[in-house]
GROMACS .gro file of N, CA and C in nm:
model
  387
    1UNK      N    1   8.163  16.314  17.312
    1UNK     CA    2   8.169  16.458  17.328
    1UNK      C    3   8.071  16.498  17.437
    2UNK      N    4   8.068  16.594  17.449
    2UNK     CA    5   8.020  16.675  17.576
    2UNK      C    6   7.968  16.808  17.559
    3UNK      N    7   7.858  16.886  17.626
    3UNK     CA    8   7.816  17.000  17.653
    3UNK      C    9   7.860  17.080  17.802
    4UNK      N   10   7.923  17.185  17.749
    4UNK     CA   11   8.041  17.227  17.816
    4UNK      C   12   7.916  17.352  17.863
    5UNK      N   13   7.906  17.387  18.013
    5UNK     CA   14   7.796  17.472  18.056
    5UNK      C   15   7.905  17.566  18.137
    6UNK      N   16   7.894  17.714  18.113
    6UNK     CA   17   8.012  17.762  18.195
    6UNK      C   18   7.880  17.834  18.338
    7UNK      N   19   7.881  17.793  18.417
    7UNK     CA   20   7.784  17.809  18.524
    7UNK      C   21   7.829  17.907  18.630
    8UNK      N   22   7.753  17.953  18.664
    8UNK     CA   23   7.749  18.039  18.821
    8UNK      C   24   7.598  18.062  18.843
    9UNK      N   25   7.551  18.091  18.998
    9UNK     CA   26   7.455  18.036  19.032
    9UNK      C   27   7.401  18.159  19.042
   10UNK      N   28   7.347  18.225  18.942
   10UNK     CA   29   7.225  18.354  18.898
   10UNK      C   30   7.162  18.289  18.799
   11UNK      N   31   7.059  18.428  18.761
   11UNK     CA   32   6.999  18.363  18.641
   11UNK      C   33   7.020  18.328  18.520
   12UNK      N   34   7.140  18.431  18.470
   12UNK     CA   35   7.200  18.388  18.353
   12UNK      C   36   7.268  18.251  18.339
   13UNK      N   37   7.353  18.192  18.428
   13UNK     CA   38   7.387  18.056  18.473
   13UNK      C   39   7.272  17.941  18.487
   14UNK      N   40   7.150  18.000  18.535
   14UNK     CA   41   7.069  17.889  18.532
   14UNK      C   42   7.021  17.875  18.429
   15UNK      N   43   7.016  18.025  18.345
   15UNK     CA   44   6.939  17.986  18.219
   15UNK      C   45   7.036  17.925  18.101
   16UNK      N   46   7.196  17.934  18.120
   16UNK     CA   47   7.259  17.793  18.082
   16UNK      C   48   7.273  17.679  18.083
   17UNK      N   49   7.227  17.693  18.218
   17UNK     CA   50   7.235  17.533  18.257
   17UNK      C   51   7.103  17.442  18.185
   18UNK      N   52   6.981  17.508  18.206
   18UNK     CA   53   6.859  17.478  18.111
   18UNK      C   54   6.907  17.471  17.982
   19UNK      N   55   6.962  17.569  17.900
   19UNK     CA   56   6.982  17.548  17.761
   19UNK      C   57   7.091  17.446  17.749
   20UNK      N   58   7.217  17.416  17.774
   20UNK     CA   59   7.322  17.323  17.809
   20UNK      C   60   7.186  17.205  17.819
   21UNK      N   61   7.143  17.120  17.905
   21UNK     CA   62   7.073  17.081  17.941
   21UNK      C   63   6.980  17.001  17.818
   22UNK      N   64   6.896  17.120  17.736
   22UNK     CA   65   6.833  17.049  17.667
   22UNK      C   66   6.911  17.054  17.542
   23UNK      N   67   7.038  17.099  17.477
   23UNK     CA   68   7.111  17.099  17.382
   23UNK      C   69   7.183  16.940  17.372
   24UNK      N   70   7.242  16.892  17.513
   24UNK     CA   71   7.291  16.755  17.538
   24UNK      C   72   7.126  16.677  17.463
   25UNK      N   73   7.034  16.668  17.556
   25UNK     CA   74   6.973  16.594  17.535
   25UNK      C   75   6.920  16.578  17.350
   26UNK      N   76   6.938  16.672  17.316
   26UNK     CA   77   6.921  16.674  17.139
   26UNK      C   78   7.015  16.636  17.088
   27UNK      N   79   7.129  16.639  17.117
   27UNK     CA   80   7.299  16.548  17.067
   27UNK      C   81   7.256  16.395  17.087
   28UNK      N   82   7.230  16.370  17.243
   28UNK     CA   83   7.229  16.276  17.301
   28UNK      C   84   7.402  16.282  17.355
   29UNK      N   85   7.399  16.378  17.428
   29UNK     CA   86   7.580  16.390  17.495
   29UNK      C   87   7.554  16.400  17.670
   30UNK      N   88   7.637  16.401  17.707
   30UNK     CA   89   7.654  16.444  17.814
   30UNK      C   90   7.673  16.590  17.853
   31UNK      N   91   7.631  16.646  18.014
   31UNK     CA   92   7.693  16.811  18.037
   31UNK      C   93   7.818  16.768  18.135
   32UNK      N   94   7.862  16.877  18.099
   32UNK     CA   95   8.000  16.962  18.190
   32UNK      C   96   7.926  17.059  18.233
   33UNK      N   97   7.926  17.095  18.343
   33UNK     CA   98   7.905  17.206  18.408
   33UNK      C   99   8.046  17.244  18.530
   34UNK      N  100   8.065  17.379  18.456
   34UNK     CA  101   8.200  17.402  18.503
   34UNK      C  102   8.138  17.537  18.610
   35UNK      N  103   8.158  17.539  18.726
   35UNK     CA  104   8.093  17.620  18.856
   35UNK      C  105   8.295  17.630  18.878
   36UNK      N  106   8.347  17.713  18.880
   36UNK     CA  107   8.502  17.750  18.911
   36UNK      C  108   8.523  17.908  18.974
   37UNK      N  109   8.511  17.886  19.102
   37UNK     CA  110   8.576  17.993  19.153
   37UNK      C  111   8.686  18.031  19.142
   38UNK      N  112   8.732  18.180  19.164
   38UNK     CA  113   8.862  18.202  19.121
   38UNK      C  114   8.989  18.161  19.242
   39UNK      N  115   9.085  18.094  19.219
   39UNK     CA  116   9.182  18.087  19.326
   39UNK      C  117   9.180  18.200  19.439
   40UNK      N  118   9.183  18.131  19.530
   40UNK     CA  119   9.249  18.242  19.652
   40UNK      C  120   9.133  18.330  19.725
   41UNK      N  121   9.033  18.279  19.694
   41UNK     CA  122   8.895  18.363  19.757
   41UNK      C  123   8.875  18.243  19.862
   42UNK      N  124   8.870  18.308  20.031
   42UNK     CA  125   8.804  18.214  20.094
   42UNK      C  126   8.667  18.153  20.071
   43UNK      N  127   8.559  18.231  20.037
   43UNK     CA  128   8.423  18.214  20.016
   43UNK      C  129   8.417  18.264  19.874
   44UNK      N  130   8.338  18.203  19.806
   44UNK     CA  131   8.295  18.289  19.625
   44UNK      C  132   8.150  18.248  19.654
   45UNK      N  133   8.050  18.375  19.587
   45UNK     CA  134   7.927  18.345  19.572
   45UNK      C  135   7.891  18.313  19.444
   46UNK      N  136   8.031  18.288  19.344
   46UNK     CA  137   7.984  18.221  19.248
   46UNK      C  138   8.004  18.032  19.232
   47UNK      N  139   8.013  17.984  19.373
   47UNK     CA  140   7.982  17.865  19.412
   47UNK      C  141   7.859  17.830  19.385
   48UNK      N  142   7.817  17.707  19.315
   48UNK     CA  143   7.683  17.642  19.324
   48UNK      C  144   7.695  17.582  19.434
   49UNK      N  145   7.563  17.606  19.570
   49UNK     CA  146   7.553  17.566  19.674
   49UNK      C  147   7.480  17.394  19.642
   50UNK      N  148   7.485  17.366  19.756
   50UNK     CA  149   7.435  17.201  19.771
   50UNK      C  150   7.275  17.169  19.718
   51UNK      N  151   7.211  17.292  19.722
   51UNK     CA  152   7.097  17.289  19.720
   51UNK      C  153   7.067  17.271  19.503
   52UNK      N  154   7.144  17.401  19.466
   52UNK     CA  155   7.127  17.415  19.374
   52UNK      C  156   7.239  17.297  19.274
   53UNK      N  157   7.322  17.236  19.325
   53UNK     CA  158   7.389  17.095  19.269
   53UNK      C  159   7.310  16.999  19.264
   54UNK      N  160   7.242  17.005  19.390
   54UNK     CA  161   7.143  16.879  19.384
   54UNK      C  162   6.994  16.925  19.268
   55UNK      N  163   6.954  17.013  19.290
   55UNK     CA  164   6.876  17.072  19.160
   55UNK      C  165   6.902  17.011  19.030
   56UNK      N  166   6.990  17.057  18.965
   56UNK     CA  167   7.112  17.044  18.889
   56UNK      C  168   7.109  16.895  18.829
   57UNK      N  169   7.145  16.814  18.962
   57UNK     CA  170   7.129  16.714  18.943
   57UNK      C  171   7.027  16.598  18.879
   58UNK      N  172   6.938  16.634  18.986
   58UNK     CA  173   6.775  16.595  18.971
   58UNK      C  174   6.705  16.609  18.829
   59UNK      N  175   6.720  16.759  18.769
   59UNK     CA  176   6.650  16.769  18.649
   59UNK      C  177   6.772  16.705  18.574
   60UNK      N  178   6.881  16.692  18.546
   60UNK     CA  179   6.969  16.577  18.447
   60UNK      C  180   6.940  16.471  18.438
   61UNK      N  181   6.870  16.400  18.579
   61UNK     CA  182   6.848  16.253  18.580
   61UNK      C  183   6.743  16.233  18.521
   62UNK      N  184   6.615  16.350  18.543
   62UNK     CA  185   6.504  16.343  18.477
   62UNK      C  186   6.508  16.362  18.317
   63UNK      N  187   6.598  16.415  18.255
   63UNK     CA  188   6.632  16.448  18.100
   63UNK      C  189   6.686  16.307  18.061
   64UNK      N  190   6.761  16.276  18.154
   64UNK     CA  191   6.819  16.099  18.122
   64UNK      C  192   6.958  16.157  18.067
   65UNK      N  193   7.029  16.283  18.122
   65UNK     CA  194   7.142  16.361  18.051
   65UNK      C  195   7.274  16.325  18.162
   66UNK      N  196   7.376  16.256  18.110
   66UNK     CA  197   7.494  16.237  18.239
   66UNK      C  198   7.542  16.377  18.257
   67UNK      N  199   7.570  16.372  18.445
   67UNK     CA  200   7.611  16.523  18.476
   67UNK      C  201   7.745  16.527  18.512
   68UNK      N  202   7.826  16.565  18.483
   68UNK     CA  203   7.935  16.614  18.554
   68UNK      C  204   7.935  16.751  18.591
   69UNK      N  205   7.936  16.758  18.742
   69UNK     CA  206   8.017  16.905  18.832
   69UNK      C  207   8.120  16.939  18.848
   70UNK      N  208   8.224  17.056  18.751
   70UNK     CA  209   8.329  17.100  18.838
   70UNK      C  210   8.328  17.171  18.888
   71UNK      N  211   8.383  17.223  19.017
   71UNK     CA  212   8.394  17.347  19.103
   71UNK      C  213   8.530  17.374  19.191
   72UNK      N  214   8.609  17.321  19.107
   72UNK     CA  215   8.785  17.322  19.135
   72UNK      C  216   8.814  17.487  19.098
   73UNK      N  217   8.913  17.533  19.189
   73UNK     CA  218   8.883  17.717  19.140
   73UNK      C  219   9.001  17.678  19.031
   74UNK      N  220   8.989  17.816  18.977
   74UNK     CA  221   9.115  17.813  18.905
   74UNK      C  222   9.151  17.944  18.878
   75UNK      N  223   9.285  17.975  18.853
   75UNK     CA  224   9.354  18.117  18.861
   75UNK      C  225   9.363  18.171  18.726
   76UNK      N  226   9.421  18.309  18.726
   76UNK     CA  227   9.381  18.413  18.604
   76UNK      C  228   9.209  18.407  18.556
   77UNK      N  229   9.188  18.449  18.462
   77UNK     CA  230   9.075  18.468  18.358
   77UNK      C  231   8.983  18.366  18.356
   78UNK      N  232   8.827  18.370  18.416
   78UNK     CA  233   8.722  18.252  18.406
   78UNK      C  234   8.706  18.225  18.253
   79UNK      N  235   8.721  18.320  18.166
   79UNK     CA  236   8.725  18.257  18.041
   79UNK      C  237   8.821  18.192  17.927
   80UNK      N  238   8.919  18.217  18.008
   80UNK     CA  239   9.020  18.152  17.970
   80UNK      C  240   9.012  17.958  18.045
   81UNK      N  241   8.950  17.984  18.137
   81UNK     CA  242   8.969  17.815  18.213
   81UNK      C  243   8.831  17.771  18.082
   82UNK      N  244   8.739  17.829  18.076
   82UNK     CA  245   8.644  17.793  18.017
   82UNK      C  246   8.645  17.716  17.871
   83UNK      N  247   8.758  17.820  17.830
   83UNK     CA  248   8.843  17.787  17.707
   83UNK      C  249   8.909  17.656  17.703
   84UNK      N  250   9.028  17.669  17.852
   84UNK     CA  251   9.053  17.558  17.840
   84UNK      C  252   8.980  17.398  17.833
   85UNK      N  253   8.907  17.398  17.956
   85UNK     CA  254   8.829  17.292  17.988
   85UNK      C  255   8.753  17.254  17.829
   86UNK      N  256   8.688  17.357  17.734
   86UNK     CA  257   8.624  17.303  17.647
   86UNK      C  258   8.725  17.268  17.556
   87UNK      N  259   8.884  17.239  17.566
   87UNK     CA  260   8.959  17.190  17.487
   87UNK      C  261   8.991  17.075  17.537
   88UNK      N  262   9.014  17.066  17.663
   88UNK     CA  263   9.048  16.966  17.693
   88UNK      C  264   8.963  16.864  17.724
   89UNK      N  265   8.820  16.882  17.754
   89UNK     CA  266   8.720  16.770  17.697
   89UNK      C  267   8.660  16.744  17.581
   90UNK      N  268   8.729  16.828  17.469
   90UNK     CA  269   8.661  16.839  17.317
   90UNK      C  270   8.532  16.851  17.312
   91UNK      N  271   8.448  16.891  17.371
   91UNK     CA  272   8.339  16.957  17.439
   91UNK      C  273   8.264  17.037  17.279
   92UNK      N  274   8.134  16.984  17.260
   92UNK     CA  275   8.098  16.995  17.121
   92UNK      C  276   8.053  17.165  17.080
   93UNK      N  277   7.999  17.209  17.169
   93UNK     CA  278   7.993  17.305  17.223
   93UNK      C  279   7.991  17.355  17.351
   94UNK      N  280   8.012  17.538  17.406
   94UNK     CA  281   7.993  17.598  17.515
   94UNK      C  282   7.886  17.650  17.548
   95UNK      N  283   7.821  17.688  17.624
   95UNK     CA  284   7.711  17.744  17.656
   95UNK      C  285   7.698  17.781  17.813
   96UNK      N  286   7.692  17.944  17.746
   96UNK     CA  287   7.699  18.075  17.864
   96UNK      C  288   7.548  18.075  17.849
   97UNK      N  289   7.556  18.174  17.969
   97UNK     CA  290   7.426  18.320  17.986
   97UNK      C  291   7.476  18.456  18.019
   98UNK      N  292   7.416  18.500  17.924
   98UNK     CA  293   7.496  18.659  17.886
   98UNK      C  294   7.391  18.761  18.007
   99UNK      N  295   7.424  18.817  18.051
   99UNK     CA  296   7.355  18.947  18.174
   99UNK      C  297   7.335  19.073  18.095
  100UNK      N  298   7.231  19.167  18.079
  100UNK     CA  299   7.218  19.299  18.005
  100UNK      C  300   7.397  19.367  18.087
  101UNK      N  301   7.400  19.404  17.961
  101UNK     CA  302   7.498  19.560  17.982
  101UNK      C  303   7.448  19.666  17.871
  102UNK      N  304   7.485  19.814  17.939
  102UNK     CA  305   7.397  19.890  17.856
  102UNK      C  306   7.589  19.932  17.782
  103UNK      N  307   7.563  20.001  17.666
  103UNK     CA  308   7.665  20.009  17.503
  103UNK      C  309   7.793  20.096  17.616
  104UNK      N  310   7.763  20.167  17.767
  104UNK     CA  311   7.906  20.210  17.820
  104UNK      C  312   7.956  20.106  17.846
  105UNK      N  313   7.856  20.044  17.960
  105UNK     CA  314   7.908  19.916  18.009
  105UNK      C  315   8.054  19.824  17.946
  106UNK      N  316   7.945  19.817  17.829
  106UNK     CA  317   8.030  19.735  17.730
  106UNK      C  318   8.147  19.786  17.631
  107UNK      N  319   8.168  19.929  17.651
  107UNK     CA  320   8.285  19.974  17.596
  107UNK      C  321   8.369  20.011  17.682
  108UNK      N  322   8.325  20.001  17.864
  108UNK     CA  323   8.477  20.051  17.919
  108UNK      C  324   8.450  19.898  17.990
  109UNK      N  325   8.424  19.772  17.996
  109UNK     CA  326   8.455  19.707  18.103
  109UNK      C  327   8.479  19.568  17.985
  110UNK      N  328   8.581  19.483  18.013
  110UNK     CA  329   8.622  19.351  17.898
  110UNK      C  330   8.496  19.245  17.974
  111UNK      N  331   8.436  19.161  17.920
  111UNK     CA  332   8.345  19.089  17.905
  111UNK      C  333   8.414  18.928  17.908
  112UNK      N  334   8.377  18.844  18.032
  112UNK     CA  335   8.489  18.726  17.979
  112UNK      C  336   8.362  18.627  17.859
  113UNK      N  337   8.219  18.627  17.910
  113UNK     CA  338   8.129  18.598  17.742
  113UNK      C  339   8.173  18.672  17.615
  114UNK      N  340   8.238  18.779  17.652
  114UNK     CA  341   8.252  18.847  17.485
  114UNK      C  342   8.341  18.752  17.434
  115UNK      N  343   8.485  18.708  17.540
  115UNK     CA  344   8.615  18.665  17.563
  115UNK      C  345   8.576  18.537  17.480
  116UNK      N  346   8.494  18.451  17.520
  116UNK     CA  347   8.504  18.326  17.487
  116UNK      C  348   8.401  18.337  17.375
  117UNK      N  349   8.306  18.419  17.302
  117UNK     CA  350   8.266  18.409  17.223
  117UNK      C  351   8.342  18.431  17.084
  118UNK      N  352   8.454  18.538  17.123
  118UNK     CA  353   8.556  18.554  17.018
  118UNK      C  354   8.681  18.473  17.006
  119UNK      N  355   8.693  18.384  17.096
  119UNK     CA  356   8.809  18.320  17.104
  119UNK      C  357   8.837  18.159  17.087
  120UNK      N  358   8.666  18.107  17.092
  120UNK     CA  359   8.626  17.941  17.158
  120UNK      C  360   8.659  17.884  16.967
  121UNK      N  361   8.708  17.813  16.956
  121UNK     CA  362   8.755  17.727  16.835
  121UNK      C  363   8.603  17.614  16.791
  122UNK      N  364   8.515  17.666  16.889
  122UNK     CA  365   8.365  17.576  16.851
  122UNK      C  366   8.280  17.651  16.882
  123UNK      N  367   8.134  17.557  16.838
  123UNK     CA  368   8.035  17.686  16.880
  123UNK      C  369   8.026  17.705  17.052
  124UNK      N  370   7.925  17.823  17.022
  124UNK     CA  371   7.898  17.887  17.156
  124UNK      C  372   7.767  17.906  17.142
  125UNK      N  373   7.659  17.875  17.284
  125UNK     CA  374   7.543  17.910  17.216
  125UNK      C  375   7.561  18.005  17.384
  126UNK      N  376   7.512  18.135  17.317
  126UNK     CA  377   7.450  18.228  17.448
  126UNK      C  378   7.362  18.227  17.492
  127UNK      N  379   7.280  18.251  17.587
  127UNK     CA  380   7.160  18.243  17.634
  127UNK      C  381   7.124  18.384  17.730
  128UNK      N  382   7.003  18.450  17.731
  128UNK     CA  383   6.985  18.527  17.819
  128UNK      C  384   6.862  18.469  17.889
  129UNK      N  385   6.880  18.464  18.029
  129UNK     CA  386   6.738  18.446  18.150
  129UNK      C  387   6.625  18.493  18.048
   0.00000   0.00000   0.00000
């Protein structure tokens, strides 16, 4: 099994990737870190750049945690791929980082963390920066 990290390169993402990170290493599993831009964008700034892969990297090797990177885009709903991917690697758990929204925020705009917290068939651990 696997620790399924749904990533983008802010703080809430990094502070997944840390929690992902030391959650594997307490299993003794491996991470997924899924970095997926959405189809059809020439540039996404929710790409993990080279700098921050190799980061990424570095502290996994130092945890002694195997890394896998995806960053294949994929179309419709990021939490829906998120969904998928943690089915299709049976992925023991997911693990986001949730961003403040203030109570409008969150009643006129859909949330794809709300998405996969109500929808993921395993746990989810959230994390805030």
């Amino acid at each position: 099994m696997t620790v399924l990290v749904g990533f983008v390169p802010t703080p809430e993402g990094r502070a997944a990737f840390a929690a992902g990170l030391a959650e594997a290493s307490r299993r003794g599993e491996g991470v997924l870190v899924l970095n997926s831009p959405r189809s059809g964008a020439p540039v996404s700034v929710d790409v993990a750049d080279e700098n921050t892969v190799r980061d990424m990297t570095a502290r996994a090797e130092q945890a002694a945690v195997a890394l896998e990177i995806r960053q294949g885009a994929h179309d419709g709903e990021v939490a829906d791929e998120v969904l998928r991917v943690a089915r299709e690697t049976d992925a023991s758990v997911i693990v986001i980082g949730l961003r403040r929204r203030s109570p409008v925020g969150k009643l006129l705009m859909g949330s794809s963390a709300q998405r996969i917290l109500l929808d993921a068939d395993r746990p989810v651990l959230a994390v805030k920066p």
